[in-house]
Structure formats: C-alpha cells, structure tokens
Amino acid sequence: MVETGTPARTTNSGPGRLLIAVYLLFAIAATSRAGLQIATKFDEAPVAYLLSALAAVIYIVAAVGLARAGHAGRRVALACCTVELIGVVGVGALSLVDRELFPDETVWSNFGSGYGYIPLVLPILGLLWLARTRHSPT
C-alpha cells in the first residue's frame, strides 16, 4: 500500500488547539456573565440571560467535541457549531429588528458585537476546521 499526501489532521492538533482554547475562553466568559445575570437580575431579561447560558453550554460542549477528535467528538462539535451559527445569526437579526425582545444583551445579540463579533466568526471557523480535518474515505 502506497500512501500519498500528508496524513489527515485531527481536530485537536495544530490550529485546532487554538480553536479549542478560544471556545474554552468563551465558555468561561459566557458562563460567568450568564451566571451573574441569572443570580442577580434574572427577572429583568430572563430570555436574554438564558440564551447566554445556552451559548455557554454550547461553547463547553463544542470545545469537548473538538478536543476528543474521534468520530463522536466530531459529530458533537459539528452539531454545536451548527446550532451556534444558527443561534448567533437568528438572535443577532432579532436583536436588531426588535430591541424589546432582548432588553439586555446576550452573547449573541447584535451578532456578538459585545464580544468583538467573535461569536459570529467562531462557529464558521469551527465548521471550516471540521471540514478541513475530515478524513476522506479510501
């Protein structure tokens, strides 16, 4: 058997490590923010705060999926990145169309503008990385 090309990368190697680190950083930031908001002023904007908590959970699970690097990890990361992208685009659009829906910002409000638009770019990078590291059938 003759192998050609370079071996396929795993999701937890090379640039994937940086991607995992950013997901973990956002997991910490979103968890901290949502936790504080839910604990201190939940009644002011419950939907916004619960969306931030959901984003935090998605960031944590995506980081774990990318770090596991196996078939199951890839599927989990793919699902998380897809839901995250749909969430940030959906919530971003809704937060611009009807500001009263979100009286306080979420991680995904205004397409993640409060976090330098990284919440919008992160799932795209995650999906691109998953596609780049996908093993082709032999």
Coordinates of C-alpha atoms in Angstrom, one line a residue:
M1 CA 0.0 0.0 0.0
V2 CA 1.4 3.4 -1.0
E3 CA 0.3 6.4 0.9
T4 CA 0.2 9.7 -0.9
G5 CA -0.1 13.2 0.5
T6 CA 0.1 14.2 4.1
P7 CA -1.8 12.4 6.9
A8 CA -5.1 14.0 7.9
R9 CA -5.1 16.2 10.9
T10 CA -7.2 15.6 13.9
T11 CA -9.5 18.3 15.3
N12 CA -7.3 18.7 18.4
S13 CA -4.0 19.3 16.6
G14 CA -2.4 22.4 15.0
P15 CA -4.8 25.3 14.7
G16 CA -7.5 23.2 16.3
R17 CA -5.7 23.7 19.7
L18 CA -6.2 27.5 19.3
L19 CA -9.8 27.0 18.3
I20 CA -10.4 24.8 21.4
A21 CA -8.7 27.5 23.6
V22 CA -11.0 30.2 22.2
Y23 CA -14.0 28.0 22.8
L24 CA -12.9 27.4 26.4
L25 CA -12.3 31.2 26.9
F26 CA -15.8 31.9 25.6
A27 CA -17.3 29.2 27.7
I28 CA -15.7 30.8 30.8
A29 CA -16.8 34.3 29.7
A30 CA -20.4 33.3 28.8
T31 CA -20.8 31.1 31.9
S32 CA -19.6 33.9 34.2
R33 CA -21.7 36.5 32.6
A34 CA -24.9 34.4 32.5
G35 CA -24.4 33.1 36.0
L36 CA -24.1 36.6 37.4
Q37 CA -27.0 37.9 35.4
I38 CA -29.2 35.0 36.3
A39 CA -28.3 35.2 40.0
T40 CA -28.7 39.0 40.4
K41 CA -31.3 40.2 37.9
F42 CA -33.0 37.3 36.2
D43 CA -36.4 39.0 36.3
E44 CA -35.2 41.9 34.1
A45 CA -34.4 39.9 31.0
P46 CA -34.8 36.1 31.5
V47 CA -34.7 35.2 27.8
A48 CA -31.5 37.1 27.2
Y49 CA -29.8 35.6 30.3
L50 CA -31.0 32.1 29.4
L51 CA -29.7 32.5 25.9
S52 CA -26.3 33.5 27.2
A53 CA -26.3 30.4 29.4
L54 CA -27.2 28.3 26.4
A55 CA -24.4 29.8 24.5
A56 CA -22.0 28.9 27.4
V57 CA -23.2 25.3 27.3
I58 CA -22.7 25.1 23.6
Y59 CA -19.2 26.6 23.9
I60 CA -18.3 24.0 26.5
V61 CA -19.7 21.0 24.6
A62 CA -18.1 22.2 21.3
A63 CA -14.7 22.5 23.0
V64 CA -15.0 19.0 24.4
G65 CA -16.1 17.7 21.0
L66 CA -13.1 19.3 19.2
A67 CA -10.7 18.1 21.9
R68 CA -11.9 14.5 21.7
A69 CA -11.1 14.4 18.0
G70 CA -12.8 11.0 17.4
H71 CA -15.9 10.3 15.3
A72 CA -18.3 11.1 18.2
G73 CA -16.4 14.2 19.1
R74 CA -16.6 15.4 15.5
R75 CA -20.3 14.9 15.4
V76 CA -20.8 16.7 18.7
A77 CA -18.6 19.6 17.5
L78 CA -20.4 19.7 14.2
A79 CA -23.8 19.9 15.9
C80 CA -22.6 22.6 18.3
C81 CA -21.1 24.7 15.6
T82 CA -24.2 24.5 13.5
V83 CA -26.6 25.3 16.4
E84 CA -24.2 28.1 17.4
L85 CA -24.2 29.7 14.0
I86 CA -27.9 29.5 13.6
G87 CA -28.3 31.0 17.1
V88 CA -25.9 33.9 16.6
V89 CA -27.4 34.7 13.2
G90 CA -31.0 34.3 14.5
V91 CA -30.6 36.2 17.8
G92 CA -28.4 38.8 16.1
A93 CA -31.0 39.5 13.5
L94 CA -33.9 39.5 16.0
S95 CA -31.9 41.8 18.4
L96 CA -31.6 44.4 15.6
V97 CA -35.2 44.1 14.3
D98 CA -36.9 44.2 17.7
R99 CA -34.7 45.5 20.5
E100 CA -37.5 45.0 23.1
L101 CA -37.2 41.2 22.7
F102 CA -33.8 41.4 24.4
P103 CA -33.9 44.2 27.0
D104 CA -30.3 43.3 28.0
E105 CA -27.6 41.9 25.7
T106 CA -26.9 38.2 25.2
V107 CA -23.6 36.8 24.0
W108 CA -25.2 36.5 20.5
S109 CA -27.0 39.9 20.5
N110 CA -26.1 42.1 17.5
F111 CA -24.2 39.2 16.1
G112 CA -21.8 39.1 19.1
S113 CA -20.8 42.8 18.8
G114 CA -20.2 42.9 22.6
Y115 CA -17.5 40.3 22.2
G116 CA -15.9 41.7 19.0
Y117 CA -18.1 39.6 16.7
I118 CA -16.1 36.5 17.7
P119 CA -19.4 34.7 18.5
L120 CA -20.3 35.1 14.8
V121 CA -16.9 34.1 13.4
L122 CA -16.2 31.2 15.8
P123 CA -18.7 28.7 14.5
I124 CA -17.7 29.5 11.0
L125 CA -14.1 28.8 11.9
G126 CA -15.2 25.6 13.7
L127 CA -17.1 24.3 10.7
L128 CA -14.2 25.1 8.4
W129 CA -11.8 23.3 10.7
L130 CA -14.1 20.3 10.9
A131 CA -14.3 20.2 7.1
R132 CA -10.6 20.6 6.7
T133 CA -9.8 17.8 9.1
R134 CA -12.4 15.4 7.8
H135 CA -10.9 12.1 6.7
S136 CA -11.7 11.2 3.2
P137 CA -12.8 7.6 2.6
T138 CA -10.2 5.4 1.0

